[in-house]
Amino acid sequence: MSQSTALHADPLVWGHGPKVFEVFLEPTCPYSVRAFNKFDALLNLVGEDQMTLKIRLQSQPWHMYSGLIVRYILAASTLPEGKAAAKAVLKAVADHREEFEFADHARGPNMDTTPNQIIDRLEQYSGINARAPFDRAELQNEIKWHCKYSRQNGIHVSPTFIVNGLVQLDIGSGDEIESWAKRILA
């Protein structure tokens, strides 16, 4: 991707139905990972013609490499594979969450891990090389959009769920997908 080419992030949106399920995720959060791992089954249950799933990235500073990982996911979304590349990175983080996290958000093996080593892990586990777009300054516009959108909607924790435009604080990552489906289709 040449620096003169405009950077375009593919929206992290699956399905095309009238019912909208937005989920704000922090990629290394164990509860976000639990929710993320249910999305394909949810789309299959409800139907892509009945619902639209939108993933919003909610970077949180207590997850120490959160900003770096969110940036890499969004960088992946600018590749020709678009949201599929971003999803592959999200899946890689979900499958290897402990390798991107800190013990009690403050200590552990990652204290000696550099940002470049985290990027190496992201690339190795996902098979997605998003280094070129990761390095582009204008990627920050996409990161800022996710942050501003979260703030505008009063999002503080991950995961947070919005059904058809309304925040649903009583929906959780531990809920069965049938429960989510009922709320989405109501």
mmCIF file of C-alpha atoms in Angstrom:
data_model
loop_
_atom_site.group_PDB
_atom_site.id
_atom_site.type_symbol
_atom_site.label_atom_id
_atom_site.label_comp_id
_atom_site.label_asym_id
_atom_site.label_seq_id
_atom_site.Cartn_x
_atom_site.Cartn_y
_atom_site.Cartn_z
ATOM 1 C CA MET A 1 0.000 0.000 0.000
ATOM 2 C CA SER A 2 1.599 3.236 -1.094
ATOM 3 C CA GLN A 3 1.672 6.191 1.269
ATOM 4 C CA SER A 4 -0.087 8.273 -1.385
ATOM 5 C CA THR A 5 -3.067 5.893 -1.426
ATOM 6 C CA ALA A 6 -5.848 6.922 0.939
ATOM 7 C CA LEU A 7 -6.159 4.642 3.926
ATOM 8 C CA HIS A 8 -9.589 2.996 4.194
ATOM 9 C CA ALA A 9 -10.573 0.827 7.140
ATOM 10 C CA ASP A 10 -13.209 -1.757 6.328
ATOM 11 C CA PRO A 11 -15.974 -1.452 8.953
ATOM 12 C CA LEU A 12 -16.110 -4.403 11.340
ATOM 13 C CA VAL A 13 -19.661 -5.253 10.332
ATOM 14 C CA TRP A 14 -21.198 -8.641 9.538
ATOM 15 C CA GLY A 15 -24.721 -9.337 8.393
ATOM 16 C CA HIS A 16 -27.085 -6.899 6.724
ATOM 17 C CA GLY A 17 -30.366 -7.264 8.563
ATOM 18 C CA PRO A 18 -32.514 -4.532 10.091
ATOM 19 C CA LYS A 19 -31.792 -5.474 13.731
ATOM 20 C CA VAL A 20 -28.461 -4.017 14.897
ATOM 21 C CA PHE A 21 -26.276 -5.575 17.585
ATOM 22 C CA GLU A 22 -23.242 -3.459 18.425
ATOM 23 C CA VAL A 23 -20.613 -4.851 20.759
ATOM 24 C CA PHE A 24 -17.792 -2.819 22.281
ATOM 25 C CA LEU A 25 -14.788 -5.088 22.828
ATOM 26 C CA GLU A 26 -11.345 -4.750 24.333
ATOM 27 C CA PRO A 27 -9.453 -7.521 22.509
ATOM 28 C CA THR A 28 -7.508 -8.853 25.531
ATOM 29 C CA CYS A 29 -10.401 -8.678 28.019
ATOM 30 C CA PRO A 30 -11.480 -12.219 28.974
ATOM 31 C CA TYR A 31 -15.169 -11.212 28.886
ATOM 32 C CA SER A 32 -14.770 -9.622 25.457
ATOM 33 C CA VAL A 33 -13.074 -12.784 24.228
ATOM 34 C CA ARG A 34 -15.988 -14.869 25.549
ATOM 35 C CA ALA A 35 -18.437 -12.617 23.655
ATOM 36 C CA PHE A 36 -16.325 -12.558 20.464
ATOM 37 C CA ASN A 37 -16.204 -16.349 20.364
ATOM 38 C CA LYS A 38 -20.037 -16.458 20.161
ATOM 39 C CA PHE A 39 -20.532 -14.074 17.230
ATOM 40 C CA ASP A 40 -20.400 -16.592 14.369
ATOM 41 C CA ALA A 41 -22.923 -18.852 16.106
ATOM 42 C CA LEU A 42 -25.139 -15.846 16.832
ATOM 43 C CA LEU A 43 -25.102 -14.749 13.184
ATOM 44 C CA ASN A 44 -25.927 -18.319 12.122
ATOM 45 C CA LEU A 45 -28.790 -18.531 14.627
ATOM 46 C CA VAL A 46 -30.406 -15.174 13.879
ATOM 47 C CA GLY A 47 -29.452 -14.970 10.215
ATOM 48 C CA GLU A 48 -27.331 -12.398 8.427
ATOM 49 C CA ASP A 49 -30.455 -11.166 6.653
ATOM 50 C CA GLN A 50 -32.132 -10.484 10.020
ATOM 51 C CA MET A 51 -29.325 -8.792 11.958
ATOM 52 C CA THR A 52 -26.253 -6.650 11.567
ATOM 53 C CA LEU A 53 -23.351 -7.237 13.963
ATOM 54 C CA LYS A 54 -21.024 -4.285 14.497
ATOM 55 C CA ILE A 55 -17.810 -4.675 16.462
ATOM 56 C CA ARG A 56 -16.493 -1.500 18.063
ATOM 57 C CA LEU A 57 -13.059 -1.532 19.645
ATOM 58 C CA GLN A 58 -12.919 -0.203 23.187
ATOM 59 C CA SER A 59 -9.272 0.295 24.100
ATOM 60 C CA GLN A 60 -8.777 0.317 27.856
ATOM 61 C CA PRO A 61 -5.538 1.517 29.489
ATOM 62 C CA TRP A 62 -5.496 -1.110 32.246
ATOM 63 C CA HIS A 63 -5.003 -3.688 29.496
ATOM 64 C CA MET A 64 -1.470 -2.453 28.975
ATOM 65 C CA TYR A 65 -1.021 -3.297 25.272
ATOM 66 C CA SER A 66 -4.626 -2.489 24.389
ATOM 67 C CA GLY A 67 -3.848 0.547 22.241
ATOM 68 C CA LEU A 68 -1.180 -1.293 20.279
ATOM 69 C CA ILE A 69 -3.420 -4.303 19.648
ATOM 70 C CA VAL A 70 -6.422 -2.164 18.671
ATOM 71 C CA ARG A 71 -4.194 -0.268 16.240
ATOM 72 C CA TYR A 72 -2.999 -3.533 14.667
ATOM 73 C CA ILE A 73 -6.570 -4.828 14.288
ATOM 74 C CA LEU A 74 -7.648 -1.608 12.598
ATOM 75 C CA ALA A 75 -4.508 -1.652 10.434
ATOM 76 C CA ALA A 76 -5.473 -5.162 9.332
ATOM 77 C CA SER A 77 -8.925 -3.877 8.357
ATOM 78 C CA THR A 78 -7.258 -1.594 5.776
ATOM 79 C CA LEU A 79 -5.674 -4.518 3.920
ATOM 80 C CA PRO A 80 -7.332 -5.931 0.794
ATOM 81 C CA GLU A 81 -8.883 -8.692 2.958
ATOM 82 C CA GLY A 82 -10.539 -5.927 5.030
ATOM 83 C CA LYS A 83 -12.689 -7.022 7.938
ATOM 84 C CA ALA A 84 -11.712 -10.677 7.407
ATOM 85 C CA ALA A 85 -8.099 -9.745 8.189
ATOM 86 C CA ALA A 86 -9.192 -7.779 11.240
ATOM 87 C CA LYS A 87 -11.292 -10.732 12.403
ATOM 88 C CA ALA A 88 -8.303 -13.055 11.988
ATOM 89 C CA VAL A 89 -6.251 -10.785 14.272
ATOM 90 C CA LEU A 90 -9.093 -10.607 16.809
ATOM 91 C CA LYS A 91 -9.313 -14.410 16.737
ATOM 92 C CA ALA A 92 -5.552 -14.742 17.199
ATOM 93 C CA VAL A 93 -5.675 -12.475 20.245
ATOM 94 C CA ALA A 94 -8.665 -14.390 21.618
ATOM 95 C CA ASP A 95 -6.913 -17.734 21.127
ATOM 96 C CA HIS A 96 -3.665 -16.520 22.766
ATOM 97 C CA ARG A 97 -5.030 -13.887 25.150
ATOM 98 C CA GLU A 98 -2.620 -14.629 27.995
ATOM 99 C CA GLU A 99 0.335 -13.872 25.733
ATOM 100 C CA PHE A 100 -0.909 -10.308 25.236
ATOM 101 C CA GLU A 101 -1.877 -9.548 28.821
ATOM 102 C CA PHE A 102 -0.260 -8.753 32.166
ATOM 103 C CA ALA A 103 -0.820 -10.438 35.519
ATOM 104 C CA ASP A 104 -3.182 -8.174 37.465
ATOM 105 C CA HIS A 105 -2.604 -5.547 34.744
ATOM 106 C CA ALA A 106 0.793 -4.731 36.246
ATOM 107 C CA ARG A 107 3.348 -7.521 36.116
ATOM 108 C CA GLY A 108 4.377 -10.784 34.535
ATOM 109 C CA PRO A 109 6.353 -11.909 31.499
ATOM 110 C CA ASN A 110 5.069 -9.125 29.255
ATOM 111 C CA MET A 111 6.882 -6.519 31.378
ATOM 112 C CA ASP A 112 9.934 -7.306 29.245
ATOM 113 C CA THR A 113 8.021 -7.540 25.954
ATOM 114 C CA THR A 114 8.471 -4.732 23.455
ATOM 115 C CA PRO A 115 5.772 -3.358 21.168
ATOM 116 C CA ASN A 116 7.603 -4.911 18.211
ATOM 117 C CA GLN A 117 7.495 -8.305 19.904
ATOM 118 C CA ILE A 118 3.742 -7.938 20.404
ATOM 119 C CA ILE A 119 3.373 -7.070 16.715
ATOM 120 C CA ASP A 120 5.460 -10.135 15.851
ATOM 121 C CA ARG A 121 3.067 -12.295 17.885
ATOM 122 C CA LEU A 122 0.019 -10.737 16.253
ATOM 123 C CA GLU A 123 1.431 -11.440 12.811
ATOM 124 C CA GLN A 124 2.609 -14.952 13.693
ATOM 125 C CA TYR A 125 -0.666 -16.071 15.267
ATOM 126 C CA SER A 126 -3.010 -14.426 12.763
ATOM 127 C CA GLY A 127 -0.995 -14.816 9.575
ATOM 128 C CA ILE A 128 -1.816 -11.155 8.854
ATOM 129 C CA ASN A 129 0.994 -8.715 8.110
ATOM 130 C CA ALA A 130 -0.451 -5.283 8.850
ATOM 131 C CA ARG A 131 2.866 -3.558 9.559
ATOM 132 C CA ALA A 132 2.676 -1.104 6.655
ATOM 133 C CA PRO A 133 -0.757 0.346 7.522
ATOM 134 C CA PHE A 134 0.070 0.125 11.258
ATOM 135 C CA ASP A 135 2.890 2.595 10.601
ATOM 136 C CA ARG A 136 0.698 5.119 8.797
ATOM 137 C CA ALA A 137 -0.071 8.210 10.858
ATOM 138 C CA GLU A 138 -3.568 8.629 9.420
ATOM 139 C CA LEU A 139 -4.611 5.303 10.977
ATOM 140 C CA GLN A 140 -5.044 7.308 14.160
ATOM 141 C CA ASN A 141 -8.208 8.813 12.630
ATOM 142 C CA GLU A 142 -9.870 5.386 12.671
ATOM 143 C CA ILE A 143 -8.652 4.719 16.220
ATOM 144 C CA LYS A 144 -10.005 8.084 17.348
ATOM 145 C CA TRP A 145 -13.361 7.364 15.706
ATOM 146 C CA HIS A 146 -13.774 4.166 17.748
ATOM 147 C CA CYS A 147 -12.768 6.027 20.915
ATOM 148 C CA LYS A 148 -15.085 8.991 20.280
ATOM 149 C CA TYR A 149 -17.979 6.710 19.362
ATOM 150 C CA SER A 150 -17.521 4.786 22.612
ATOM 151 C CA ARG A 151 -17.374 7.970 24.659
ATOM 152 C CA GLN A 152 -20.393 9.453 22.898
ATOM 153 C CA ASN A 153 -22.380 6.361 23.899
ATOM 154 C CA GLY A 154 -21.123 6.368 27.491
ATOM 155 C CA ILE A 155 -19.216 3.113 27.053
ATOM 156 C CA HIS A 156 -16.764 2.378 29.851
ATOM 157 C CA VAL A 157 -16.540 -1.389 30.214
ATOM 158 C CA SER A 158 -16.051 -4.280 27.861
ATOM 159 C CA PRO A 159 -17.960 -5.866 26.523
ATOM 160 C CA THR A 160 -20.866 -3.462 26.317
ATOM 161 C CA PHE A 161 -23.833 -4.274 24.106
ATOM 162 C CA ILE A 162 -26.171 -1.977 22.169
ATOM 163 C CA VAL A 163 -29.346 -3.378 20.647
ATOM 164 C CA ASN A 164 -31.018 -1.234 17.995
ATOM 165 C CA GLY A 165 -29.334 1.931 19.248
ATOM 166 C CA LEU A 166 -29.880 1.461 22.991
ATOM 167 C CA VAL A 167 -27.225 0.417 25.523
ATOM 168 C CA GLN A 168 -28.224 -2.836 27.239
ATOM 169 C CA LEU A 169 -26.367 -3.029 30.558
ATOM 170 C CA ASP A 170 -28.133 -6.271 31.489
ATOM 171 C CA ILE A 171 -26.681 -8.246 28.566
ATOM 172 C CA GLY A 172 -23.449 -10.067 29.392
ATOM 173 C CA SER A 173 -20.786 -12.160 27.729
ATOM 174 C CA GLY A 174 -21.874 -15.178 29.784
ATOM 175 C CA ASP A 175 -25.403 -15.117 28.371
ATOM 176 C CA GLU A 176 -26.449 -17.863 25.975
ATOM 177 C CA ILE A 177 -26.653 -16.790 22.342
ATOM 178 C CA GLU A 178 -30.349 -17.690 22.354
ATOM 179 C CA SER A 179 -30.832 -14.978 24.980
ATOM 180 C CA TRP A 180 -28.954 -12.485 22.810
ATOM 181 C CA ALA A 181 -31.018 -13.523 19.782
ATOM 182 C CA LYS A 182 -34.292 -12.981 21.647
ATOM 183 C CA ARG A 183 -33.206 -9.464 22.662
ATOM 184 C CA ILE A 184 -32.011 -8.606 19.162
ATOM 185 C CA LEU A 185 -35.218 -9.776 17.500
ATOM 186 C CA ALA A 186 -37.581 -8.220 20.067
#
